Amino acid sequence: MRSTLQDEVLKAQQEDLEVAKIKDKMWLGIETSFQIWKDGMVVIGRQMYLLGDQTLKREVLQEAYESRLVTHPGSTKIY
């Protein structure tokens, strides 16, 4: 099972000017806390970089809250 939200975030990142600036800095060798995964996703550590799109942020948080597969670190969901 895979969420479509990752694809939505990647698409939004490809259209965002701030992400373009981050990528430019990285290609110029300016050190940032960001990384680019092989699929082109801009991340900070292991977390996707979410833009200022409040709708997309809300969708990600809602999926994380409602999913049976997502838990807080160190906890379990046993039903």
Coordinates of N, CA and C in Angstrom, one line a residue:
M1 N 0.8 -1.2 0.0 CA 0.0 0.0 0.0 C 0.9 1.2 0.0
R2 N 0.5 2.2 -0.8 CA 1.3 3.4 -0.9 C 0.4 4.6 -1.1
S3 N 0.7 5.7 -0.4 CA -0.1 6.9 -0.4 C 0.2 7.7 -1.7
T4 N -0.8 8.3 -2.2 CA -0.6 9.2 -3.4 C -0.1 10.6 -3.0
L5 N -0.1 10.8 -1.7 CA 0.3 12.1 -1.2 C 1.8 12.4 -1.5
Q6 N 2.6 11.4 -1.5 CA 4.0 11.6 -1.9 C 4.1 12.1 -3.4
D7 N 3.3 11.6 -4.2 CA 3.3 12.0 -5.6 C 2.8 13.5 -5.7
E8 N 1.8 13.8 -4.9 CA 1.2 15.1 -4.9 C 2.2 16.2 -4.4
V9 N 3.0 15.8 -3.4 CA 4.0 16.7 -2.8 C 5.1 16.9 -3.9
L10 N 5.5 15.8 -4.5 CA 6.6 15.9 -5.5 C 6.1 16.8 -6.7
K11 N 4.9 16.7 -7.1 CA 4.4 17.5 -8.2 C 4.3 19.0 -7.8
A12 N 3.9 19.2 -6.5 CA 3.8 20.6 -6.0 C 5.2 21.2 -5.9
Q13 N 6.2 20.4 -5.5 CA 7.6 20.8 -5.4 C 8.1 21.2 -6.8
Q14 N 7.8 20.5 -7.8 CA 8.3 20.8 -9.1 C 7.7 22.1 -9.7
E15 N 6.6 22.5 -9.2 CA 6.0 23.8 -9.6 C 6.3 25.0 -8.7
D16 N 7.0 24.8 -7.6 CA 7.2 25.8 -6.6 C 8.5 26.6 -6.8
L17 N 8.5 27.9 -6.7 CA 9.7 28.7 -6.9 C 10.7 28.6 -5.8
E18 N 10.2 28.4 -4.6 CA 11.1 28.3 -3.4 C 11.9 27.0 -3.6
V19 N 11.3 25.9 -4.0 CA 12.0 24.6 -4.2 C 13.1 24.8 -5.3
A20 N 12.7 25.6 -6.4 CA 13.7 25.8 -7.4 C 14.9 26.6 -6.9
K21 N 14.7 27.5 -6.0 CA 15.8 28.3 -5.4 C 16.7 27.3 -4.6
I22 N 16.0 26.4 -3.8 CA 16.8 25.5 -3.0 C 17.6 24.6 -3.9
K23 N 17.0 24.1 -5.0 CA 17.8 23.2 -5.9 C 18.9 24.0 -6.5
D24 N 18.7 25.2 -6.9 CA 19.8 26.0 -7.5 C 21.0 26.2 -6.5
K25 N 20.6 26.5 -5.2 CA 21.7 26.6 -4.2 C 22.5 25.3 -4.1
M26 N 21.8 24.2 -4.1 CA 22.4 22.9 -4.0 C 23.4 22.6 -5.2
W27 N 22.9 22.9 -6.4 CA 23.7 22.7 -7.6 C 24.9 23.6 -7.6
L28 N 24.8 24.8 -7.0 CA 25.9 25.7 -6.9 C 26.9 25.4 -5.8
G29 N 26.6 24.4 -5.0 CA 27.4 24.0 -3.9 C 27.3 24.7 -2.7
I30 N 26.2 25.6 -2.6 CA 26.0 26.3 -1.4 C 25.3 25.3 -0.4
E31 N 25.9 25.2 0.8 CA 25.4 24.2 1.8 C 24.1 24.6 2.3
T32 N 23.2 23.6 2.3 CA 21.8 23.7 2.8 C 21.6 22.5 3.7
S33 N 20.5 22.5 4.4 CA 20.1 21.4 5.2 C 19.2 20.4 4.4
F34 N 19.0 20.8 3.1 CA 18.1 20.0 2.2 C 18.9 18.9 1.5
Q35 N 18.2 17.9 1.0 CA 18.8 16.8 0.2 C 17.8 16.6 -0.9
I36 N 18.2 16.0 -2.0 CA 17.3 15.6 -3.1 C 17.4 14.1 -3.3
W37 N 16.2 13.4 -3.1 CA 16.2 12.0 -3.3 C 16.2 11.7 -4.8
K38 N 16.5 10.4 -5.1 CA 16.6 10.1 -6.5 C 15.4 10.3 -7.4
D39 N 14.2 10.4 -6.8 CA 13.0 10.7 -7.5 C 12.8 12.2 -7.7
G40 N 13.7 13.0 -7.1 CA 13.6 14.5 -7.2 C 13.0 15.2 -6.1
M41 N 12.5 14.4 -5.1 CA 11.9 14.9 -3.9 C 12.9 15.7 -3.0
V42 N 12.6 16.9 -2.7 CA 13.4 17.7 -1.8 C 13.0 17.4 -0.3
V43 N 14.0 17.0 0.5 CA 13.7 16.5 1.8 C 14.7 17.2 2.8
I44 N 14.3 17.2 4.1 CA 15.2 17.6 5.2 C 15.3 16.4 6.0
G45 N 16.4 15.8 6.1 CA 16.6 14.5 6.8 C 15.8 13.5 6.0
R46 N 14.8 12.9 6.7 CA 13.9 11.9 6.1 C 12.5 12.4 5.9
Q47 N 12.4 13.7 6.1 CA 11.1 14.4 6.0 C 10.9 15.1 4.7
M48 N 9.7 15.0 4.0 CA 9.5 15.7 2.8 C 9.4 17.2 3.2
Y49 N 9.9 18.0 2.3 CA 9.7 19.5 2.4 C 8.4 19.9 1.9
L50 N 7.5 20.3 2.8 CA 6.2 20.8 2.4 C 6.2 22.3 2.2
L51 N 5.6 22.7 1.1 CA 5.5 24.1 0.8 C 4.5 24.9 1.6
G52 N 4.2 26.1 1.3 CA 3.2 26.8 2.0 C 1.8 26.5 1.7
D53 N 1.6 25.4 0.9 CA 0.2 24.9 0.5 C -0.5 24.3 1.7
Q54 N -1.4 25.1 2.3 CA -2.1 24.7 3.5 C -3.0 23.4 3.3
T55 N -3.6 23.3 2.1 CA -4.4 22.2 1.8 C -3.6 20.9 1.8
L56 N -2.5 21.0 1.1 CA -1.6 19.8 1.1 C -1.1 19.4 2.5
K57 N -0.7 20.4 3.2 CA -0.3 20.1 4.6 C -1.4 19.4 5.4
R58 N -2.6 19.9 5.3 CA -3.7 19.4 6.0 C -4.0 17.9 5.6
E59 N -3.8 17.6 4.3 CA -4.0 16.3 3.8 C -3.0 15.3 4.4
V60 N -1.7 15.8 4.4 CA -0.7 14.9 4.9 C -0.9 14.6 6.4
L61 N -1.2 15.7 7.2 CA -1.5 15.5 8.6 C -2.7 14.6 8.9
Q62 N -3.8 14.8 8.0 CA -5.0 14.0 8.2 C -4.7 12.5 7.9
E63 N -3.9 12.2 6.9 CA -3.6 10.8 6.6 C -2.7 10.2 7.7
A64 N -1.8 11.0 8.2 CA -0.9 10.5 9.3 C -1.7 10.2 10.5
Y65 N -2.7 11.0 10.8 CA -3.5 10.9 12.0 C -4.5 9.7 11.8
E66 N -5.1 9.5 10.7 CA -6.1 8.5 10.5 C -5.5 7.1 10.1
S67 N -4.3 7.1 9.6 CA -3.8 5.8 9.1 C -3.5 4.8 10.2
R68 N -3.8 3.6 9.9 CA -3.5 2.5 10.9 C -2.0 2.1 10.8
L69 N -1.3 2.6 9.8 CA 0.1 2.2 9.6 C 1.0 3.2 10.2
V70 N 0.6 4.3 10.6 CA 1.5 5.4 11.1 C 1.3 5.5 12.6
T71 N 2.5 5.5 13.3 CA 2.5 5.7 14.8 C 3.5 6.7 15.2
H72 N 3.5 7.2 16.4 CA 4.5 8.0 16.9 C 5.7 7.1 17.2
P73 N 6.9 7.6 17.0 CA 8.1 6.8 17.3 C 8.1 6.3 18.7
G74 N 8.4 5.0 18.8 CA 8.4 4.3 20.1 C 7.1 3.7 20.6
S75 N 6.0 3.9 19.8 CA 4.7 3.4 20.2 C 4.3 2.3 19.1
T76 N 3.2 1.6 19.5 CA 2.7 0.6 18.6 C 1.2 0.8 18.5
K77 N 0.7 0.3 17.4 CA -0.8 0.2 17.2 C -1.1 -1.2 17.1
I78 N -1.6 -1.8 18.1 CA -2.0 -3.2 18.1 C -3.5 -3.3 18.3
Y79 N -4.1 -3.9 17.4 CA -5.6 -4.1 17.5 C -6.0 -5.5 17.5

